[in-house]
CSV table of C-alpha atoms and ligand atoms in Angstrom, one decimal:
chain,number,residue,atom,x,y,z
A,937,MET,CA,15.9,-113.8,25.6
A,938,GLN,CA,16.9,-116.4,23.5
A,939,TYR,CA,20.1,-118.4,24.1
A,940,LEU,CA,21.7,-120.6,21.5
A,941,LYS,CA,24.4,-123.0,22.7
A,942,ARG,CA,26.4,-125.6,20.6
A,943,PHE,CA,27.1,-128.9,22.1
A,944,ARG,CA,29.1,-131.8,20.6
A,945,GLY,CA,27.4,-133.3,18.0
A,946,LEU,CA,24.0,-131.5,18.5
A,947,HIS,CA,22.6,-128.2,18.0
A,948,VAL,CA,20.2,-127.4,20.9
A,949,THR,CA,18.3,-124.3,20.7
A,950,LEU,CA,16.8,-123.1,24.1
A,951,TRP,CA,14.2,-120.6,24.1
A,952,LEU,CA,14.4,-119.6,27.7
A,953,SER,CA,12.3,-116.6,29.0
A,954,LEU,CA,12.5,-115.8,32.6
A,955,GLY,CA,9.4,-113.8,32.7
A,956,ILE,CA,6.1,-114.6,34.3
A,957,GLY,CA,3.8,-116.8,32.5
A,958,SER,CA,6.4,-117.7,29.9
A,959,ALA,CA,6.9,-120.8,28.0
A,960,ILE,CA,10.0,-122.9,27.7
A,961,ALA,CA,10.6,-124.6,24.3
A,962,ILE,CA,13.7,-127.0,23.5
A,963,VAL,CA,14.4,-127.9,20.1
A,964,ILE,CA,17.0,-130.6,19.4
A,965,ARG,CA,18.3,-131.6,15.8
A,966,PRO,CA,21.0,-133.5,14.6
A,967,VAL,CA,24.1,-132.3,12.8
A,968,VAL,CA,25.3,-134.0,9.7
A,969,ALA,CA,28.8,-135.5,9.9
A,970,GLN,CA,30.7,-133.1,7.8
A,971,PRO,CA,28.7,-129.6,8.6
A,972,ALA,CA,28.8,-127.6,5.5
A,973,GLU,CA,28.0,-124.4,7.6
A,974,THR,CA,28.8,-123.3,11.1
A,975,LEU,CA,26.5,-120.7,13.2
A,976,ILE,CA,28.6,-118.2,14.9
A,977,ARG,CA,27.6,-115.5,17.4
A,978,PHE,CA,29.1,-112.2,16.9
A,979,ALA,CA,28.6,-109.3,19.6
A,980,SER,CA,29.6,-105.9,20.3
A,981,PHE,CA,29.5,-104.6,23.7
A,982,ASN,CA,30.5,-101.0,25.1
A,983,THR,CA,31.5,-102.2,28.5
A,984,PHE,CA,32.2,-98.9,30.2
A,985,LEU,CA,35.2,-100.5,31.8
A,986,ASN,CA,37.0,-97.1,31.3
A,987,ARG,CA,38.6,-95.2,34.2
A,988,GLU,CA,39.4,-91.6,35.0
A,989,ALA,CA,43.4,-92.6,35.5
A,990,GLU,CA,45.8,-94.6,33.8
A,991,GLY,CA,46.4,-98.1,35.3
A,992,GLN,CA,43.1,-97.9,37.4
A,993,LEU,CA,41.4,-100.5,35.4
A,994,ILE,CA,44.4,-102.9,35.9
A,995,THR,CA,44.1,-102.2,39.7
A,996,ASP,CA,40.3,-102.9,39.5
A,997,LEU,CA,40.6,-105.9,37.3
A,998,SER,CA,43.4,-107.4,39.8
A,999,THR,CA,40.5,-108.4,42.2
A,1000,LEU,CA,37.9,-110.9,41.8
A,1001,ASP,CA,35.1,-108.9,43.2
A,1002,ASN,CA,34.8,-105.5,41.4
A,1003,SER,CA,31.0,-105.5,41.0
A,1004,GLN,CA,30.7,-103.7,37.7
A,1005,ALA,CA,33.3,-105.9,36.1
A,1006,GLN,CA,31.3,-108.8,37.5
A,1007,ALA,CA,28.1,-107.7,35.9
A,1008,VAL,CA,29.8,-107.0,32.6
A,1009,ALA,CA,31.4,-110.7,32.6
A,1010,GLU,CA,27.9,-112.2,33.6
A,1011,ILE,CA,26.1,-110.5,30.7
A,1012,ILE,CA,29.0,-111.8,28.4
A,1013,GLN,CA,28.7,-115.4,30.0
A,1014,ARG,CA,24.8,-115.4,29.6
A,1015,VAL,CA,25.2,-114.5,26.0
A,1016,ASN,CA,28.1,-116.5,25.2
A,1017,PRO,CA,29.4,-115.0,22.0
A,1018,ASP,CA,32.1,-116.5,19.8
A,1019,VAL,CA,33.6,-113.1,18.6
A,1020,LEU,CA,33.1,-110.3,20.8
A,1021,LEU,CA,34.1,-106.7,20.5
A,1022,LEU,CA,34.7,-104.5,23.5
A,1023,LYS,CA,34.7,-100.9,23.6
A,1024,GLU,CA,35.7,-98.3,26.4
A,1025,PHE,CA,38.1,-100.9,27.8
A,1026,ASP,CA,41.3,-98.9,28.7
A,1027,PHE,CA,44.2,-99.8,26.8
A,1028,ASP,CA,47.7,-101.1,28.0
A,1029,ALA,CA,50.4,-102.1,25.7
A,1030,GLU,CA,51.1,-105.5,27.5
A,1031,GLY,CA,47.4,-106.5,27.5
A,1032,ARG,CA,47.5,-106.7,31.3
A,1033,ALA,CA,44.0,-105.3,31.7
A,1034,VAL,CA,42.2,-107.8,29.3
A,1035,TRP,CA,44.3,-110.6,30.6
A,1036,LEU,CA,43.2,-109.9,34.2
A,1037,PHE,CA,39.4,-109.5,32.8
A,1038,GLN,CA,39.8,-113.0,31.4
A,1039,ARG,CA,41.3,-114.8,34.3
A,1040,ASN,CA,39.5,-113.0,37.1
A,1041,TYR,CA,36.1,-112.5,35.6
A,1042,LEU,CA,35.1,-114.0,32.2
A,1043,GLU,CA,36.8,-117.5,33.3
A,1044,VAL,CA,35.1,-117.4,36.7
A,1045,SER,CA,31.4,-118.2,37.1
A,1046,GLN,CA,29.4,-115.3,37.7
A,1047,ASN,CA,26.2,-116.0,39.6
A,1048,GLY,CA,26.2,-119.8,38.5
A,1049,ALA,CA,26.7,-118.7,34.7
A,1050,THR,CA,29.1,-120.9,32.6
A,1051,PRO,CA,32.6,-119.4,32.4
A,1052,VAL,CA,33.6,-118.4,28.8
A,1053,GLU,CA,37.4,-118.6,27.2
A,1054,TYR,CA,38.5,-116.8,24.3
A,1055,PRO,CA,42.0,-118.0,23.2
A,1056,TYR,CA,42.4,-115.3,20.6
A,1057,VAL,CA,42.8,-111.6,21.6
A,1058,TYR,CA,43.3,-108.4,19.5
A,1059,LEU,CA,44.2,-105.0,20.9
A,1060,SER,CA,46.1,-102.0,19.6
A,1061,SER,CA,46.7,-98.5,20.7
A,1062,VAL,CA,44.0,-95.9,19.9
A,1063,ASN,CA,43.9,-92.2,19.3
A,1064,THR,CA,42.2,-91.2,22.6
A,1065,GLY,CA,44.2,-89.4,25.0
A,1066,ILE,CA,47.4,-89.1,22.6
A,1067,ALA,CA,48.3,-85.3,22.8
A,1068,SER,CA,48.3,-83.6,19.3
A,1069,GLY,CA,50.6,-80.7,20.4
A,1070,PHE,CA,48.0,-78.4,18.9
A,1071,ASP,CA,45.0,-76.5,20.2
A,1072,LEU,CA,42.3,-78.8,18.5
A,1073,ASP,CA,39.4,-77.5,20.7
A,1074,ASN,CA,40.3,-73.9,19.9
A,1075,ASP,CA,40.0,-73.0,23.7
A,1076,GLY,CA,43.2,-70.7,23.3
A,1077,THR,CA,45.7,-73.0,25.0
A,1078,VAL,CA,47.6,-76.2,24.0
A,1079,ASP,CA,47.1,-78.7,26.7
A,1080,SER,CA,49.7,-81.3,26.8
A,1081,THR,CA,49.2,-82.5,30.4
A,1082,PRO,CA,47.2,-85.6,30.8
A,1083,GLY,CA,44.4,-86.0,33.4
A,1084,ASP,CA,41.7,-83.6,32.7
A,1085,ARG,CA,39.2,-82.5,30.0
A,1086,THR,CA,41.0,-79.8,28.3
A,1087,TYR,CA,43.7,-82.1,27.6
A,1088,GLY,CA,41.4,-84.5,26.0
A,1089,GLY,CA,40.0,-81.7,24.0
A,1090,ASP,CA,43.4,-81.3,22.1
A,1091,ALA,CA,44.2,-85.0,21.8
A,1092,PHE,CA,43.8,-87.1,18.7
A,1093,GLY,CA,40.7,-88.6,20.2
A,1094,PHE,CA,39.0,-87.4,23.4
A,1095,GLY,CA,40.6,-89.1,26.2
A,1096,VAL,CA,42.4,-87.9,29.7
A,1097,PHE,CA,45.1,-90.2,29.3
A,1098,PRO,CA,46.5,-92.4,26.4
A,1099,GLY,CA,44.3,-95.4,25.7
A,1100,GLN,CA,41.1,-94.5,27.6
A,1101,TYR,CA,38.1,-95.9,25.8
A,1102,ALA,CA,40.1,-98.3,23.8
A,1103,MET,CA,38.8,-101.6,22.1
A,1104,VAL,CA,39.5,-105.2,22.6
A,1105,LEU,CA,38.5,-108.2,20.3
A,1106,LEU,CA,38.2,-111.5,21.8
A,1107,SER,CA,37.6,-114.6,19.6
A,1108,ARG,CA,37.0,-118.3,19.8
A,1109,TYR,CA,38.3,-118.6,16.4
A,1110,PRO,CA,41.8,-117.7,15.2
A,1111,ILE,CA,42.7,-114.2,14.3
A,1112,VAL,CA,44.9,-113.9,11.1
A,1113,GLU,CA,47.5,-111.5,12.6
A,1114,GLU,CA,49.5,-111.0,9.4
A,1115,GLU,CA,46.5,-109.6,7.6
A,1116,ILE,CA,45.3,-107.1,10.3
A,1117,ARG,CA,45.1,-103.7,8.9
A,1118,THR,CA,44.5,-100.7,11.0
A,1119,PHE,CA,43.7,-97.0,10.2
A,1120,GLN,CA,44.8,-95.1,13.2
A,1121,THR,CA,46.8,-92.4,11.5
A,1122,PHE,CA,44.9,-91.9,8.3
A,1123,LEU,CA,44.6,-88.2,8.1
A,1124,TRP,CA,41.1,-86.6,8.0
A,1125,ARG,CA,42.0,-84.3,5.3
A,1126,ASP,CA,43.0,-87.1,3.0
A,1127,MET,CA,39.6,-88.3,2.6
A,1128,PRO,CA,38.0,-86.7,-0.5
A,1129,ASP,CA,35.4,-84.1,0.2
A,1130,ALA,CA,35.7,-84.7,4.1
A,1131,LEU,CA,33.4,-82.7,6.1
A,1132,LEU,CA,36.1,-80.6,7.9
A,1133,PRO,CA,34.5,-78.2,10.2
A,1134,ASP,CA,34.2,-74.5,9.8
A,1135,ASP,CA,35.2,-71.8,12.2
A,1136,LEU,CA,31.9,-69.9,12.1
A,1137,GLU,CA,33.6,-66.7,13.0
A,1138,THR,CA,35.8,-66.3,10.3
A,1139,PRO,CA,34.9,-66.1,6.5
A,1140,GLU,CA,37.2,-68.9,5.3
A,1141,PRO,CA,35.4,-72.2,4.7
A,1142,ASN,CA,36.4,-75.4,6.7
A,1143,ASP,CA,38.9,-73.6,9.0
A,1144,TRP,CA,38.2,-75.0,12.4
A,1145,TYR,CA,41.5,-76.6,12.2
A,1146,SER,CA,44.5,-74.6,10.6
A,1147,PRO,CA,46.7,-76.1,7.8
A,1148,ASP,CA,49.4,-76.9,10.3
A,1149,GLU,CA,46.7,-78.9,12.5
A,1150,LEU,CA,45.1,-80.7,9.3
A,1151,ALA,CA,48.6,-82.0,8.7
A,1152,VAL,CA,48.3,-84.1,12.0
A,1153,VAL,CA,44.5,-84.5,12.7
A,1154,ARG,CA,43.5,-88.0,12.3
A,1155,LEU,CA,40.1,-89.1,11.2
A,1156,SER,CA,39.6,-92.2,13.6
A,1157,SER,CA,38.7,-91.1,17.0
A,1158,LYS,CA,40.0,-94.4,18.3
A,1159,ASN,CA,41.2,-96.7,15.5
A,1160,HIS,CA,39.7,-98.4,12.7
A,1161,TRP,CA,40.5,-102.3,12.5
A,1162,ASP,CA,40.2,-104.7,9.9
A,1163,VAL,CA,40.9,-108.0,11.8
A,1164,PRO,CA,40.3,-111.1,9.7
A,1165,VAL,CA,39.1,-114.2,11.7
A,1166,ASP,CA,39.4,-117.6,10.3
A,1167,VAL,CA,36.2,-119.4,10.9
A,1168,ASP,CA,37.0,-123.1,9.9
A,1169,GLY,CA,38.7,-121.9,6.5
A,1170,VAL,CA,36.1,-119.1,6.0
A,1171,THR,CA,37.7,-115.6,6.5
A,1172,ILE,CA,35.6,-112.9,8.0
A,1173,HIS,CA,36.8,-109.4,8.4
A,1174,ILE,CA,35.8,-108.0,11.8
A,1175,LEU,CA,35.6,-104.2,10.9
A,1176,ALA,CA,35.8,-102.5,14.4
A,1177,SER,CA,35.6,-98.9,15.3
A,1178,HIS,CA,34.2,-96.5,17.7
A,1179,PRO,CA,33.6,-93.3,16.2
A,1180,THR,CA,33.2,-90.2,18.5
A,1181,PRO,CA,29.8,-89.2,19.9
A,1182,PRO,CA,28.6,-86.4,17.7
A,1183,VAL,CA,28.2,-84.1,20.8
A,1184,PHE,CA,30.5,-82.1,23.2
A,1185,ASP,CA,31.2,-79.6,20.6
A,1186,GLY,CA,29.8,-76.2,19.4
A,1187,PRO,CA,28.0,-74.8,16.4
A,1188,GLU,CA,30.9,-75.9,14.2
A,1189,ASP,CA,29.8,-79.5,15.1
A,1190,ARG,CA,33.3,-80.9,14.6
A,1191,ASN,CA,32.3,-84.1,16.2
A,1192,GLY,CA,29.1,-84.7,14.4
A,1193,ARG,CA,31.0,-84.2,11.2
A,1194,ARG,CA,33.8,-86.5,12.3
A,1195,ASN,CA,31.4,-89.2,13.2
A,1196,PHE,CA,29.9,-88.9,9.7
A,1197,ASP,CA,33.1,-89.4,8.2
A,1198,GLU,CA,34.3,-92.2,10.5
A,1199,LEU,CA,31.4,-94.1,9.5
A,1200,ARG,CA,31.9,-93.0,5.8
A,1201,LEU,CA,35.5,-94.9,6.1
A,1202,TRP,CA,33.8,-98.3,6.3
A,1203,ALA,CA,31.2,-97.4,3.5
A,1204,ASP,CA,34.0,-96.6,1.2
A,1205,TYR,CA,36.3,-99.3,2.7
A,1206,ILE,CA,33.7,-102.1,1.7
A,1207,THR,CA,33.2,-100.7,-1.8
A,1208,SER,CA,36.5,-101.5,-3.5
A,1209,SER,CA,35.9,-99.1,-6.3
A,1210,GLY,CA,35.6,-96.1,-3.7
A,1211,ALA,CA,38.6,-96.9,-1.2
A,1212,GLY,CA,41.3,-96.0,-3.5
A,1213,TYR,CA,42.3,-93.0,-1.3
A,1214,LEU,CA,42.6,-95.1,1.9
A,1215,TYR,CA,45.8,-95.9,3.4
A,1216,ASP,CA,46.5,-98.0,6.5
A,1217,ASP,CA,49.1,-97.7,9.1
A,1218,ALA,CA,51.5,-99.8,7.0
A,1219,GLY,CA,51.2,-97.6,4.0
A,1220,GLU,CA,49.0,-100.0,2.0
A,1221,ARG,CA,46.2,-98.7,-0.1
A,1222,GLY,CA,42.8,-99.6,-0.8
A,1223,GLY,CA,39.9,-101.4,0.8
A,1224,LEU,CA,38.3,-104.9,1.0
A,1225,GLU,CA,38.4,-107.3,-2.2
A,1226,VAL,CA,35.1,-107.8,-4.0
A,1227,GLY,CA,33.1,-110.7,-2.4
A,1228,GLU,CA,34.9,-110.6,1.0
A,1229,ARG,CA,32.9,-111.5,4.0
A,1230,PHE,CA,32.8,-108.9,6.6
A,1231,VAL,CA,31.1,-107.9,10.0
A,1232,ILE,CA,30.9,-104.1,10.8
A,1233,MET,CA,30.9,-104.0,14.6
A,1234,GLY,CA,31.0,-101.2,17.4
A,1235,ASP,CA,29.5,-98.5,19.3
A,1236,LEU,CA,28.9,-96.3,16.1
A,1237,ASN,CA,27.4,-93.4,18.0
A,1238,ALA,CA,24.7,-93.0,15.5
A,1239,ASP,CA,21.0,-93.5,15.9
A,1240,PRO,CA,19.0,-93.7,12.7
A,1241,PHE,CA,16.2,-91.4,14.1
A,1242,ASP,CA,17.4,-89.6,17.2
A,1243,GLY,CA,20.2,-87.5,18.7
A,1244,ASP,CA,22.5,-85.0,17.6
A,1245,GLY,CA,24.3,-87.0,14.8
A,1246,MET,CA,24.4,-85.7,11.1
A,1247,PRO,CA,21.3,-86.7,9.2
A,1248,GLY,CA,22.1,-89.8,7.2
A,1249,ALA,CA,25.3,-90.9,9.2
A,1250,ILE,CA,24.3,-94.3,10.0
A,1251,ALA,CA,22.3,-94.8,6.9
A,1252,GLN,CA,25.8,-94.9,5.1
A,1253,LEU,CA,26.0,-98.3,6.4
A,1254,LEU,CA,22.3,-99.2,7.0
A,1255,GLU,CA,21.5,-98.6,3.5
A,1256,HIS,CA,24.7,-99.7,1.9
A,1257,PRO,CA,24.1,-102.3,-0.9
A,1258,LEU,CA,26.7,-104.6,0.5
A,1259,VAL,CA,25.6,-104.6,4.2
A,1260,ASN,CA,22.9,-106.8,5.4
A,1261,ALA,CA,20.8,-105.0,7.8
A,1262,SER,CA,17.8,-107.0,7.3
A,1263,VAL,CA,17.4,-108.2,10.8
A,1264,VAL,CA,17.3,-105.5,13.5
A,1265,PRO,CA,18.3,-106.7,17.0
A,1266,ALA,CA,15.7,-105.9,19.5
A,1267,SER,CA,14.9,-106.4,23.1
A,1268,GLU,CA,11.8,-106.4,25.4
A,1269,GLY,CA,13.8,-104.6,27.9
A,1270,ALA,CA,14.3,-101.8,25.7
A,1271,ALA,CA,10.7,-101.6,24.4
A,1272,GLU,CA,9.6,-101.5,28.1
A,1273,ASP,CA,12.3,-99.0,29.4
A,1274,GLY,CA,11.8,-96.7,26.2
A,1275,ASP,CA,8.1,-96.6,26.2
A,1276,GLY,CA,7.0,-93.1,26.6
A,1277,ASP,CA,9.9,-90.9,25.8
A,1278,ASP,CA,9.8,-88.4,22.8
A,1279,HIS,CA,12.0,-90.2,20.4
A,1280,GLU,CA,11.1,-91.1,16.9
A,1281,GLY,CA,12.7,-94.3,16.8
A,1282,PRO,CA,11.2,-97.5,17.7
A,1283,PRO,CA,12.3,-98.1,21.4
A,1284,GLN,CA,12.9,-101.8,21.1
A,1285,PHE,CA,16.0,-101.3,19.0
A,1286,ASP,CA,17.7,-99.0,21.5
A,1287,THR,CA,20.9,-100.1,22.8
A,1288,ALA,CA,22.0,-97.5,25.1
A,1289,ALA,CA,20.5,-95.8,28.2
A,1290,PHE,CA,21.3,-92.2,28.8
A,1291,GLY,CA,19.0,-91.3,31.6
A,1292,ASP,CA,17.0,-88.1,30.9
A,1293,PHE,CA,18.4,-88.0,27.5
A,1294,GLY,CA,16.6,-91.2,26.7
A,1295,ASN,CA,17.6,-94.2,25.0
A,1296,PHE,CA,19.2,-94.6,21.9
A,1297,ARG,CA,20.3,-97.1,18.9
A,1298,LEU,CA,24.0,-96.8,18.9
A,1299,ASP,CA,25.6,-100.2,18.9
A,1300,TYR,CA,25.8,-102.4,15.9
A,1301,VAL,CA,26.7,-105.7,14.4
A,1302,LEU,CA,26.3,-105.3,10.7
A,1303,PRO,CA,27.1,-108.3,8.6
A,1304,SER,CA,28.0,-108.4,4.8
A,1305,VAL,CA,25.1,-109.4,2.3
A,1306,ASN,CA,26.9,-112.7,1.8
A,1307,LEU,CA,26.4,-113.9,5.3
A,1308,GLU,CA,23.0,-115.0,6.6
A,1309,VAL,CA,21.4,-113.6,9.6
A,1310,VAL,CA,19.8,-116.5,11.8
A,1311,GLU,CA,19.0,-114.6,14.9
A,1312,ALA,CA,19.9,-111.4,16.5
A,1313,GLY,CA,19.2,-109.8,19.8
A,1314,ILE,CA,20.2,-107.3,22.6
A,1315,PHE,CA,20.6,-108.2,26.2
A,1316,TRP,CA,18.1,-106.1,28.0
A,1317,PRO,CA,15.9,-107.8,30.2
A,1318,THR,CA,12.6,-106.5,31.4
A,1319,GLN,CA,12.1,-105.6,35.0
A,1320,ALA,CA,10.3,-109.0,35.6
A,1321,ASP,CA,13.4,-110.9,34.4
A,1322,LEU,CA,15.7,-112.5,37.1
A,1323,LEU,CA,18.6,-111.0,35.3
A,1324,PHE,CA,17.1,-107.4,35.2
A,1325,GLY,CA,19.7,-106.3,37.9
A,1326,LEU,CA,22.6,-106.7,35.3
A,1327,VAL,CA,21.4,-103.6,33.6
A,1328,GLY,CA,19.3,-101.8,36.1
A,1329,ASP,CA,16.9,-98.8,35.5
A,1330,GLY,CA,19.4,-96.7,33.4
A,1331,ASN,CA,19.5,-94.1,36.4
A,1332,ALA,CA,22.8,-95.5,37.8
A,1333,VAL,CA,25.3,-97.7,35.8
A,1334,VAL,CA,25.4,-101.1,37.0
A,1335,SER,CA,27.3,-102.8,34.2
A,1336,SER,CA,27.4,-100.3,31.4
A,1337,ASP,CA,25.2,-97.5,30.1
A,1338,HIS,CA,25.3,-99.5,26.7
A,1339,ARG,CA,23.8,-103.0,26.2
A,1340,LEU,CA,25.4,-106.0,24.4
A,1341,VAL,CA,24.1,-106.6,20.9
A,1342,TRP,CA,24.4,-110.1,19.2
A,1343,VAL,CA,23.8,-111.5,16.0
A,1344,ASP,CA,24.1,-115.3,15.0
A,1345,LEU,CA,25.4,-115.8,11.4
A,1346,LYS,CA,25.5,-118.9,9.1
A,1347,VAL,CA,28.8,-119.3,7.7
A,1348,ARG,CA,29.1,-121.5,4.5
A,1349,ASP,CA,31.9,-123.0,2.9
A,1350,GLU,CA,30.5,-121.5,-0.3
A,1351,PRO,CA,28.5,-118.3,-0.1
B,1766,CA,CA1,43.3,-74.7,16.5
B,1767,CA,CA1,42.8,-76.4,23.8
B,1768,CA,CA1,35.2,-70.0,8.6
B,1769,CA,CA1,15.1,-94.0,21.5
């Protein structure tokens, strides 16, 4: 593991490996009086802080000793990101759960780690668990009673109550609230050449959803946010999403197709000429201006090599000319854990551990080409590491079934 911390007046890079027989190196270099660039750590973490009942997360986080929340908080404290996107963090409109998570966990030292504070917080409602009023999973009934999987199957995004599996952005830098854009209500059918699924038992094409359903079916399974963050006068757009996993469906592959198009939304959004069809929740059209800086973050539920996603889904972003995917975050823990499975993908790049299904690369922090990557990594210690207990062996969830992914970016005044 490598941790990079900033101190007043000095940049201290501390290579600290807790494995046996390892070396420790400390490099101290002075910072010029008027720094022309800032080093910032961006991170994405699917925290698994979702619960089966509305309000349960608030109850859990009202304590100081929920062991899962402690492990999640310690991971965040150990990595110490500056801008952090949490996924699978249940939504409440007052932001009570995230307030409690900050006060009772992040701002409390976990196992001697330094507490972390995030003065800027963004969250919004998501499509998970919002009843559509239609039979979207085509099981023959419209389920509008929250609390079970058949309800989730008919919701705009899968969730057993409104707001399950939501997202939260935490930042040490100001969020430019008046310029936030969200795409919660953008309709799937309004994407040109959308990969609308087909009911294979009827001759008509692309008819899994009826015309009445397509008039309400939303593309984003949670939400797609463009949250601008002001880094010492430089605006960086955080493009946050959590596309649906490409599984839990039938031969029509409605979730695989949706995952592909949810990723395409960002590929089009960052290509100004291709984004004219997009409208946000305020009715404004179009995508990012040419030359803007951005970081696409999230559990994107798409592995470049393995799993049930549609071919080319994540390549829409990894191979996009405006995305800087030159540095692939890796970890020794993932390399150790994934060694020996039958996957094609290199195990050291995996970010999620799904037991018998193996490990997958699903979580991403993808900057724009006009941002320079200095370091990148995944919080996945090896078994010999003193911090291994925070992730465990993958057979039971200690903190999360996903790992925190981070990227250090150099932000210049002039790109
Ligand atoms: Ca239907
Ligand atoms: Ca149904
Ligand atoms: Ca059909
Ligand atoms: Ca793998």
